Short mmCIF file of C-alpha atoms in Angstrom, two decimals:
data_model
loop_
_atom_site.label_atom_id
_atom_site.label_comp_id
_atom_site.label_asym_id
_atom_site.label_seq_id
_atom_site.Cartn_x
_atom_site.Cartn_y
_atom_site.Cartn_z
CA MET A 1093 91.46 134.53 75.91
CA ARG A 1094 92.77 131.28 74.44
CA PHE A 1095 94.29 128.89 76.98
CA LEU A 1096 96.13 126.03 75.27
CA ILE A 1097 97.41 123.02 77.20
CA ILE A 1098 99.82 120.39 75.87
CA GLY A 1099 99.24 117.15 77.80
CA GLY A 1100 96.02 115.68 79.17
CA ASP A 1101 96.92 113.83 82.34
CA ALA A 1102 97.29 115.04 85.95
CA ALA A 1103 98.66 118.57 85.54
CA GLY A 1104 97.02 119.29 82.20
CA MET A 1105 93.47 118.26 83.05
CA SER A 1106 93.71 119.74 86.55
CA ALA A 1107 94.62 123.05 84.92
CA ALA A 1108 91.85 122.79 82.33
CA SER A 1109 89.18 122.06 84.96
CA ARG A 1110 90.47 124.80 87.26
CA ALA A 1111 90.50 127.36 84.44
CA ARG A 1112 86.96 126.43 83.48
CA ARG A 1113 85.79 127.05 87.07
CA HIS A 1114 87.44 130.47 87.00
CA GLU A 1115 86.23 131.50 83.54
CA PRO A 1116 83.06 129.78 82.24
CA SER A 1117 83.51 131.38 78.79
CA LEU A 1118 87.26 130.81 78.44
CA ASP A 1119 88.47 129.16 75.23
CA ILE A 1120 90.31 126.06 76.54
CA THR A 1121 91.99 123.53 74.26
CA VAL A 1122 93.94 120.48 75.42
CA LEU A 1123 96.22 118.49 73.11
CA GLU A 1124 96.79 114.88 74.19
CA ARG A 1125 98.76 112.55 71.93
CA THR A 1126 97.23 109.35 73.36
CA ALA A 1127 93.57 108.34 73.69
CA ASP A 1128 93.63 108.48 77.52
CA VAL A 1129 93.25 111.40 79.91
CA SER A 1130 92.80 111.79 83.65
CA TYR A 1131 93.71 108.36 85.00
CA SER A 1132 95.44 106.95 88.07
CA ALA A 1133 98.86 105.95 86.75
CA CYS A 1134 100.01 105.08 90.27
CA GLY A 1135 97.36 102.36 90.44
CA MET A 1136 98.64 100.41 87.44
CA PRO A 1137 100.91 97.92 89.26
CA TYR A 1138 98.06 96.96 91.60
CA ASN A 1139 95.69 96.59 88.67
CA ILE A 1140 98.15 94.38 86.79
CA ALA A 1141 98.29 92.12 89.86
CA ASP A 1142 94.53 91.52 89.61
CA PRO A 1143 93.44 89.60 86.50
CA ALA A 1144 89.74 90.21 87.26
CA ASN A 1145 90.04 93.99 87.25
CA PRO A 1146 90.06 95.78 83.85
CA MET A 1147 92.68 98.48 83.38
CA ASP A 1148 90.06 101.07 82.49
CA VAL A 1149 88.76 101.20 86.08
CA LEU A 1150 91.74 103.52 86.66
CA VAL A 1151 90.21 106.18 84.40
CA VAL A 1152 89.01 109.00 86.66
CA ARG A 1153 87.15 110.93 83.99
CA ARG A 1154 86.75 110.13 80.33
CA ALA A 1155 87.53 112.57 77.55
CA GLN A 1156 83.90 112.92 76.55
CA VAL A 1157 82.97 114.15 80.04
CA PHE A 1158 85.45 117.02 79.77
CA ARG A 1159 84.06 117.91 76.37
CA GLU A 1160 80.35 117.68 77.13
CA LYS A 1161 80.09 118.76 80.78
CA GLN A 1162 82.91 121.31 80.98
CA GLY A 1163 83.09 122.57 77.43
CA ILE A 1164 86.81 121.84 77.10
CA ASN A 1165 88.07 121.31 73.57
CA LEU A 1166 89.97 118.12 74.34
CA LEU A 1167 91.77 116.81 71.26
CA THR A 1168 93.06 113.27 71.81
CA GLY A 1169 95.42 111.74 69.28
CA HIS A 1170 97.05 115.15 68.75
CA ASP A 1171 100.83 115.21 69.14
CA ALA A 1172 102.26 118.70 69.63
CA THR A 1173 105.70 118.85 68.00
CA ALA A 1174 106.75 122.53 68.07
CA ILE A 1175 106.09 125.82 69.88
CA ASP A 1176 106.57 129.20 68.22
CA PRO A 1177 106.67 131.70 71.13
CA ALA A 1178 106.90 134.75 68.86
CA ALA A 1179 103.74 133.83 66.98
CA ARG A 1180 102.16 132.24 70.07
CA ARG A 1181 101.41 129.14 68.07
CA VAL A 1182 101.74 125.36 68.57
CA SER A 1183 101.99 122.96 65.67
CA GLY A 1184 101.79 119.20 65.53
CA VAL A 1185 100.34 116.12 63.89
CA SER A 1186 96.97 114.47 64.52
CA GLU A 1187 96.39 110.75 64.83
CA GLY A 1188 95.56 110.49 61.16
CA GLY A 1189 98.82 112.17 60.15
CA GLN A 1190 97.23 115.54 59.45
CA PRO A 1191 99.29 118.60 60.46
CA PHE A 1192 97.65 121.23 62.65
CA THR A 1193 98.43 124.63 64.16
CA ILE A 1194 96.70 126.27 67.12
CA ASP A 1195 97.20 129.82 68.39
CA TYR A 1196 97.22 130.70 72.09
CA ASP A 1197 97.28 133.63 74.48
CA ASN A 1198 98.52 131.50 77.39
CA LEU A 1199 100.18 128.11 77.00
CA LEU A 1200 100.70 125.38 79.58
CA ILE A 1201 103.23 122.64 78.87
CA ALA A 1202 102.19 119.53 80.81
CA THR A 1203 103.96 116.87 78.79
CA GLY A 1204 104.97 114.69 81.75
CA ALA A 1205 107.90 112.29 81.69
CA ARG A 1206 108.86 109.21 79.76
CA PRO A 1207 110.59 106.01 80.88
CA ILE A 1208 114.32 105.67 80.33
CA LEU A 1209 115.00 102.67 78.09
CA PRO A 1210 118.28 100.75 78.07
CA ASP A 1211 120.59 102.03 75.32
CA VAL A 1212 121.53 98.61 74.00
CA PRO A 1213 120.76 96.59 70.86
CA GLY A 1214 117.39 94.89 71.06
CA SER A 1215 115.77 97.29 73.53
CA ASP A 1216 112.87 97.73 71.05
CA THR A 1217 112.19 93.98 70.81
CA PRO A 1218 108.55 92.96 71.43
CA GLY A 1219 108.23 91.90 75.04
CA VAL A 1220 110.49 94.70 76.31
CA MET A 1221 107.78 96.74 78.01
CA ALA A 1222 108.11 99.82 80.21
CA LEU A 1223 105.23 101.03 82.38
CA LYS A 1224 104.32 104.72 82.24
CA SER A 1225 101.05 105.30 80.37
CA LEU A 1226 97.70 103.58 80.64
CA GLY A 1227 98.43 102.11 77.21
CA ASP A 1228 101.59 100.56 78.65
CA GLY A 1229 99.53 99.03 81.45
CA ARG A 1230 97.03 97.56 79.01
CA ALA A 1231 99.83 96.13 76.89
CA ILE A 1232 101.58 94.44 79.82
CA LYS A 1233 98.34 92.99 81.13
CA ALA A 1234 97.32 91.72 77.70
CA TRP A 1235 100.76 90.17 77.19
CA ILE A 1236 100.41 88.24 80.45
CA GLU A 1237 96.90 87.09 79.64
CA THR A 1238 97.57 85.95 76.06
CA ARG A 1239 100.94 84.24 76.52
CA ASP A 1240 102.56 81.72 78.81
CA VAL A 1241 104.49 84.20 80.94
CA ARG A 1242 106.53 82.35 83.53
CA HIS A 1243 109.48 84.65 84.18
CA VAL A 1244 109.90 88.44 84.16
CA LEU A 1245 113.20 90.30 84.24
CA ILE A 1246 113.01 93.77 85.78
CA LEU A 1247 115.87 96.12 84.95
CA GLY A 1248 116.43 98.48 87.87
CA ILE A 1249 115.33 98.56 91.50
CA GLY A 1250 113.16 101.55 92.26
CA TYR A 1251 109.58 102.39 93.20
CA ILE A 1252 107.96 101.09 90.01
CA GLY A 1253 110.25 98.08 89.73
CA LEU A 1254 109.50 96.94 93.27
CA GLU A 1255 105.75 97.52 92.90
CA MET A 1256 105.79 95.53 89.66
CA ALA A 1257 107.81 92.73 91.25
CA GLU A 1258 105.00 92.35 93.77
CA ALA A 1259 102.38 92.48 90.99
CA PHE A 1260 104.05 89.73 88.98
CA ARG A 1261 104.58 87.55 92.05
CA ALA A 1262 100.87 87.95 92.90
CA ARG A 1263 100.17 86.28 89.56
CA GLY A 1264 102.57 83.42 90.22
CA ILE A 1265 105.25 84.70 87.84
CA ALA A 1266 108.93 84.29 88.73
CA VAL A 1267 110.82 87.59 88.96
CA THR A 1268 114.48 88.53 88.65
CA MET A 1269 115.58 92.11 89.36
CA ILE A 1270 118.96 93.33 88.11
CA LYS A 1271 120.58 96.74 88.49
CA ASN A 1272 123.98 97.68 87.15
CA ARG A 1273 125.27 99.38 90.31
CA PRO A 1274 125.93 98.15 93.84
CA GLY A 1275 123.56 99.02 96.65
CA PHE A 1276 120.00 97.70 96.84
CA LEU A 1277 118.32 101.09 97.50
CA PRO A 1278 121.25 103.51 97.83
CA TRP A 1279 119.06 106.51 98.73
CA LEU A 1280 117.66 104.63 101.74
CA GLU A 1281 119.52 104.29 105.05
CA GLU A 1282 121.54 101.06 104.89
CA GLU A 1283 119.82 99.46 107.90
CA LEU A 1284 116.38 100.26 106.49
CA ALA A 1285 117.33 99.11 103.00
CA ALA A 1286 118.40 95.76 104.44
CA VAL A 1287 114.91 95.28 105.87
CA VAL A 1288 113.35 95.96 102.46
CA GLN A 1289 115.79 93.66 100.67
CA GLN A 1290 115.03 90.85 103.10
CA GLU A 1291 111.30 91.28 102.45
CA VAL A 1292 111.78 91.19 98.68
CA GLU A 1293 113.95 88.08 98.78
CA ALA A 1294 111.54 86.39 101.22
CA ASN A 1295 108.92 86.67 98.46
CA GLN A 1296 111.11 84.70 96.03
CA VAL A 1297 112.36 87.63 93.99
CA SER A 1298 115.89 87.00 92.74
CA LEU A 1299 118.16 90.04 93.08
CA ARG A 1300 121.40 90.70 91.23
CA LEU A 1301 123.44 93.88 91.81
CA GLY A 1302 126.20 94.90 89.42
CA PRO A 1303 125.71 93.10 86.07
CA VAL A 1304 125.75 95.48 83.09
CA LEU A 1305 123.30 94.84 80.25
CA GLN A 1306 124.97 94.39 76.83
CA ARG A 1307 122.07 93.50 74.53
CA ILE A 1308 118.64 91.87 74.30
CA GLU A 1309 118.15 89.00 71.88
CA PRO A 1310 114.75 87.93 70.47
CA GLY A 1311 113.65 84.35 70.09
CA GLY A 1312 111.11 81.98 71.58
CA ARG A 1313 111.91 83.85 74.78
CA LEU A 1314 113.84 87.06 75.28
CA THR A 1315 117.48 86.72 76.28
CA ALA A 1316 119.16 89.52 78.18
CA VAL A 1317 122.92 89.33 77.80
CA PHE A 1318 124.91 90.95 80.63
CA ASP A 1319 128.65 91.25 81.06
CA THR A 1320 128.68 88.40 83.60
CA MET A 1321 125.54 86.37 82.89
CA THR A 1322 122.54 85.78 80.61
CA VAL A 1323 118.90 85.71 81.65
CA ASP A 1324 115.95 84.30 79.68
CA ALA A 1325 112.58 85.95 80.27
CA ASP A 1326 109.09 86.25 78.81
CA ILE A 1327 108.90 89.96 79.63
CA ILE A 1328 111.71 92.44 80.23
CA LEU A 1329 110.52 95.48 82.16
CA PRO A 1330 112.86 98.49 82.12
CA ALA A 1331 112.40 100.33 85.43
CA ILE A 1332 115.54 102.45 85.52
CA GLY A 1333 113.81 105.79 85.93
CA VAL A 1334 112.09 108.49 83.92
CA THR A 1335 113.18 111.68 82.20
CA PRO A 1336 111.17 114.86 81.57
CA ASN A 1337 109.43 115.32 78.24
CA SER A 1338 111.06 118.72 77.84
CA ASP A 1339 112.40 118.54 74.27
CA ILE A 1340 109.59 120.64 72.82
CA ALA A 1341 110.27 123.35 75.42
CA ALA A 1342 114.04 123.31 74.87
CA ALA A 1343 113.57 123.61 71.11
CA ALA A 1344 111.44 126.72 71.71
CA GLY A 1345 114.23 128.34 73.74
CA ILE A 1346 112.65 127.77 77.16
CA ALA A 1347 115.17 127.41 79.99
CA LEU A 1348 115.66 124.02 81.60
CA GLY A 1349 116.58 123.16 85.18
CA PRO A 1350 117.76 120.07 87.09
CA GLY A 1351 117.48 116.82 85.18
CA ARG A 1352 116.52 118.78 82.02
CA ALA A 1353 113.13 119.56 83.55
CA ILE A 1354 111.51 122.82 82.46
CA ALA A 1355 112.53 125.59 84.87
CA VAL A 1356 109.55 127.34 86.45
CA ASP A 1357 109.09 129.94 89.17
CA ARG A 1358 106.68 129.56 92.07
CA GLN A 1359 103.81 130.62 89.82
CA MET A 1360 104.66 127.96 87.20
CA ARG A 1361 105.94 130.57 84.74
CA THR A 1362 108.74 129.54 82.40
CA SER A 1363 111.48 131.80 81.05
CA ILE A 1364 109.20 132.89 78.19
CA GLU A 1365 106.22 135.15 78.81
CA ASN A 1366 102.75 133.56 78.71
CA ILE A 1367 104.17 130.03 78.78
CA TYR A 1368 103.74 127.90 81.90
CA ALA A 1369 104.84 124.37 82.74
CA ALA A 1370 103.55 121.90 85.33
CA GLY A 1371 103.74 118.24 86.22
CA ASP A 1372 106.53 115.74 85.69
CA CYS A 1373 108.08 117.83 82.90
CA ALA A 1374 108.76 120.78 85.25
CA ASP A 1375 111.01 121.42 88.23
CA ALA A 1376 110.16 122.82 91.68
CA TYR A 1377 111.80 124.54 94.62
CA HIS A 1378 112.88 122.25 97.45
CA MET A 1379 111.63 123.50 100.82
CA VAL A 1380 114.70 122.23 102.68
CA THR A 1381 117.49 123.44 100.38
CA GLY A 1382 115.73 126.39 98.74
CA GLU A 1383 117.19 125.21 95.43
CA ARG A 1384 115.55 123.92 92.29
CA ALA A 1385 114.85 120.18 92.25
CA TRP A 1386 113.15 117.70 89.98
CA VAL A 1387 111.03 115.22 91.94
CA PRO A 1388 108.18 113.94 89.73
CA LEU A 1389 105.26 113.11 92.04
CA ALA A 1390 101.48 113.09 91.60
CA LEU A 1391 100.41 115.67 94.19
CA ARG A 1392 102.87 118.23 92.87
CA ALA A 1393 101.55 117.71 89.33
CA ASN A 1394 97.95 118.38 90.31
CA ARG A 1395 98.82 121.35 92.55
CA ALA A 1396 101.06 122.88 89.89
CA GLY A 1397 98.31 122.51 87.28
CA TRP A 1398 95.98 124.46 89.52
CA ALA A 1399 98.56 127.18 90.07
CA ALA A 1400 99.26 127.58 86.35
CA ALA A 1401 95.55 127.92 85.62
CA ASP A 1402 95.09 130.41 88.45
CA HIS A 1403 97.86 132.64 87.14
CA ALA A 1404 96.76 132.34 83.51
CA CYS A 1405 93.26 133.46 84.59
CA GLY A 1406 94.60 136.52 86.39
CA LYS A 1407 94.51 135.07 89.90
CA PRO A 1408 98.21 134.85 90.86
CA VAL A 1409 99.18 132.35 93.52
CA GLU A 1410 102.53 130.98 94.65
CA VAL A 1411 103.34 127.33 95.30
CA PRO A 1412 106.08 127.35 97.94
CA GLY A 1413 107.68 124.06 96.94
CA ILE A 1414 108.15 120.41 97.78
CA THR A 1415 109.90 118.29 100.39
CA GLY A 1416 110.13 115.17 98.20
CA THR A 1417 107.67 113.15 100.27
CA ALA A 1418 107.05 109.68 98.85
CA VAL A 1419 105.76 106.31 99.99
CA PHE A 1420 105.44 102.95 98.30
CA LYS A 1421 104.35 99.44 99.21
CA VAL A 1422 106.48 96.39 98.55
CA PHE A 1423 104.89 93.11 99.60
CA GLY A 1424 104.19 93.48 103.34
CA LEU A 1425 106.26 96.62 103.86
CA GLN A 1426 105.57 100.33 103.66
CA VAL A 1427 108.59 102.46 102.71
CA ALA A 1428 108.46 106.24 103.09
CA ARG A 1429 110.76 109.23 102.91
CA THR A 1430 110.66 113.01 103.08
CA GLY A 1431 113.35 115.66 102.81
CA LEU A 1432 117.05 114.86 102.48
CA ASN A 1433 119.17 111.84 103.28
CA VAL A 1434 122.69 112.31 104.65
CA ALA A 1435 124.43 112.42 101.27
CA GLU A 1436 121.89 114.89 99.84
CA ALA A 1437 122.17 117.09 102.93
CA ARG A 1438 125.96 117.18 102.66
CA ARG A 1439 125.79 118.10 98.96
CA ALA A 1440 123.37 120.92 99.83
CA GLY A 1441 125.92 122.45 102.22
CA PHE A 1442 124.52 121.24 105.54
CA ASP A 1443 126.52 119.55 108.29
CA PRO A 1444 124.26 116.52 108.77
CA ALA A 1445 123.89 114.23 111.74
CA LYS A 1446 121.62 111.20 111.74
CA THR A 1447 120.04 108.72 114.07
CA VAL A 1448 118.42 105.35 113.37
CA VAL A 1449 115.93 103.90 115.84
CA THR A 1450 113.72 100.83 116.01
CA SER A 1451 110.32 101.36 117.59
CA ARG A 1452 106.83 99.83 117.37
CA SER A 1453 103.85 100.69 115.21
CA ARG A 1454 101.43 100.21 118.13
CA ALA A 1455 101.71 99.74 121.87
CA HIS A 1456 103.64 96.53 122.53
CA ALA A 1457 100.66 94.48 123.77
CA GLN A 1458 98.36 95.47 120.90
CA PRO A 1459 97.50 92.98 118.15
CA GLY A 1460 99.29 93.90 114.94
CA SER A 1461 102.14 95.72 116.65
CA SER A 1462 105.27 95.38 114.55
CA PRO A 1463 108.69 97.05 114.27
CA ILE A 1464 109.09 100.47 112.67
CA TYR A 1465 112.57 101.55 111.58
CA VAL A 1466 113.18 105.30 111.48
CA GLN A 1467 116.12 107.29 110.22
CA MET A 1468 116.16 111.03 110.91
CA VAL A 1469 118.62 113.68 109.70
CA GLY A 1470 119.32 117.11 111.22
CA ASP A 1471 121.78 119.95 110.69
CA ARG A 1472 124.48 120.42 113.35
CA LYS A 1473 124.84 124.13 112.57
CA SER A 1474 121.22 125.26 112.72
CA GLY A 1475 119.50 122.37 114.47
CA ARG A 1476 117.03 122.13 111.57
CA LEU A 1477 115.25 118.92 110.73
CA LEU A 1478 116.44 117.91 107.25
CA GLY A 1479 114.75 114.60 106.50
CA ALA A 1480 113.25 111.33 107.66
CA GLN A 1481 112.85 107.79 106.35
CA MET A 1482 110.65 105.00 107.67
CA VAL A 1483 110.16 101.29 106.96
CA GLY A 1484 107.65 98.96 108.56
CA LYS A 1485 104.66 96.70 108.04
CA ASP A 1486 102.20 98.98 109.84
CA GLY A 1487 101.72 102.68 110.48
CA VAL A 1488 104.39 104.12 108.17
CA ALA A 1489 102.51 105.61 105.22
CA HIS A 1490 100.68 108.34 107.11
CA ARG A 1491 103.20 108.86 109.91
CA ILE A 1492 105.72 110.28 107.45
CA ASN A 1493 103.34 113.20 106.87
CA ALA A 1494 104.15 114.62 110.30
CA ALA A 1495 107.82 114.89 109.36
CA ALA A 1496 106.90 116.32 105.94
CA THR A 1497 104.85 119.04 107.63
CA ALA A 1498 107.72 119.85 109.99
CA LEU A 1499 110.07 120.23 107.03
CA PHE A 1500 107.58 122.49 105.26
CA VAL A 1501 107.61 124.98 108.14
CA ARG A 1502 111.39 124.60 108.69
CA MET A 1503 111.20 123.21 112.22
CA THR A 1504 114.29 122.39 114.22
CA VAL A 1505 114.70 118.86 115.52
CA GLU A 1506 114.15 120.19 119.05
CA GLN A 1507 110.88 121.84 118.05
CA PHE A 1508 109.69 118.69 116.31
CA SER A 1509 110.54 116.60 119.36
CA GLN A 1510 108.04 118.73 121.33
CA CYS A 1511 105.13 118.22 118.91
CA ASP A 1512 101.93 117.00 120.54
CA LEU A 1513 101.28 113.86 118.48
CA ALA A 1514 98.21 111.70 119.12
CA TYR A 1515 98.48 108.56 121.25
CA ALA A 1516 96.28 105.53 121.81
CA PRO A 1517 97.55 101.93 122.16
CA PRO A 1518 95.92 100.64 118.92
CA PHE A 1519 97.74 103.32 116.91
CA GLY A 1520 101.16 103.75 118.48
CA PRO A 1521 103.27 103.79 121.62
CA VAL A 1522 103.20 106.77 123.99
CA TRP A 1523 106.41 108.02 122.40
CA ASP A 1524 105.65 107.97 118.69
CA PRO A 1525 108.50 106.45 116.63
CA LEU A 1526 109.16 109.86 115.07
CA LEU A 1527 109.40 111.50 118.49
CA THR A 1528 111.77 108.79 119.69
CA ALA A 1529 114.01 109.48 116.70
CA ALA A 1530 113.78 113.24 117.21
CA ASN A 1531 114.73 112.93 120.90
CA GLN A 1532 117.78 110.84 119.99
CA LEU A 1533 118.81 113.17 117.19
CA ALA A 1534 118.41 116.24 119.42
CA LYS A 1535 121.00 114.75 121.74
CA LEU A 1536 123.47 114.39 118.86
CA LEU A 1537 122.89 117.98 117.78
#
């Protein structure tokens, strides 16, 4: 059997390695258009912050290891451009411009996502640099280290933008962040978002909400022209989101789902037989709503790659879905979420109620104890827990996993409030912040 994989990062290489463990003699080919495979993309902002640390430390396993130790035919510099489902064939162009075609019995599309760039004149000017691939990370770091970079303009305020703001500030670079809509982090509870905004501004990041970018002008420095202002910068970093690399699938007649992600079932099968999709290019089922959702996150990509390989090798498994659990660090704060916020719950047909509480990360007399802010959402009709958000300097990143687990098994708020969570003064108060929120929300429900 010939197992062909398009894309050599998280989902693609997880699938290739998993398939090799299942079938030592399987013919496995991976097409990767860049020179890099199997690296920690999420570590790039932290690496950029550290001038002494080379970007290549983020490589988990080099291409040659896959080739020599696992017998995977990994073809870097190979850009797949078309899929012919009837012929079970993929065509493309190699790094040297040579066309190629490869036949398959089972195909996995693991093409990931790409950054959204501003649709304005000048967005392709040198110095306008998005961060998605390891090559992007190398380019940004090299730009900083070979030029006099004093000011960076970040377009958008999201996970990557905030992590990069911290990275640039760590290197003594002034940062301005501008988004074209009101609301600092509109998906986050207003009280919690205010805490994050205060932390960002306390670290001398200038925030502007509302200006609309008109164009980018080259020169000695870049000039971003907005409808109400102009900003000069040495780097402009678009951080306005990503979009699935699903064009090759759509052109082959494969059905798409939310956000133009490739629609897959719980076994990673697409709408065309013998074609699978996994990673940031594919959708998932949301465990709270039961509906399709596109939430591109690293754990899902790796797990989905495994599942696609299992099924392709005749070992069917089902991946139940996701709860949208995410956490990021911004300066001294940890910011985490899982499940739905109030607006998302209402759109999904629930009758949401929420509570917001302020608790402590440790017992009050313990060194390092600091405030934790928790928002929790439940459904008035069923009593189900629908989501949680947390912000604090200590004890947030792993606490959110308790709420994520509760969502996965569809607990009610009342059931969650009775969970037997661990207690010791160095790690939390007797009533864990999540239990305090659950007790308050149960009263509302």
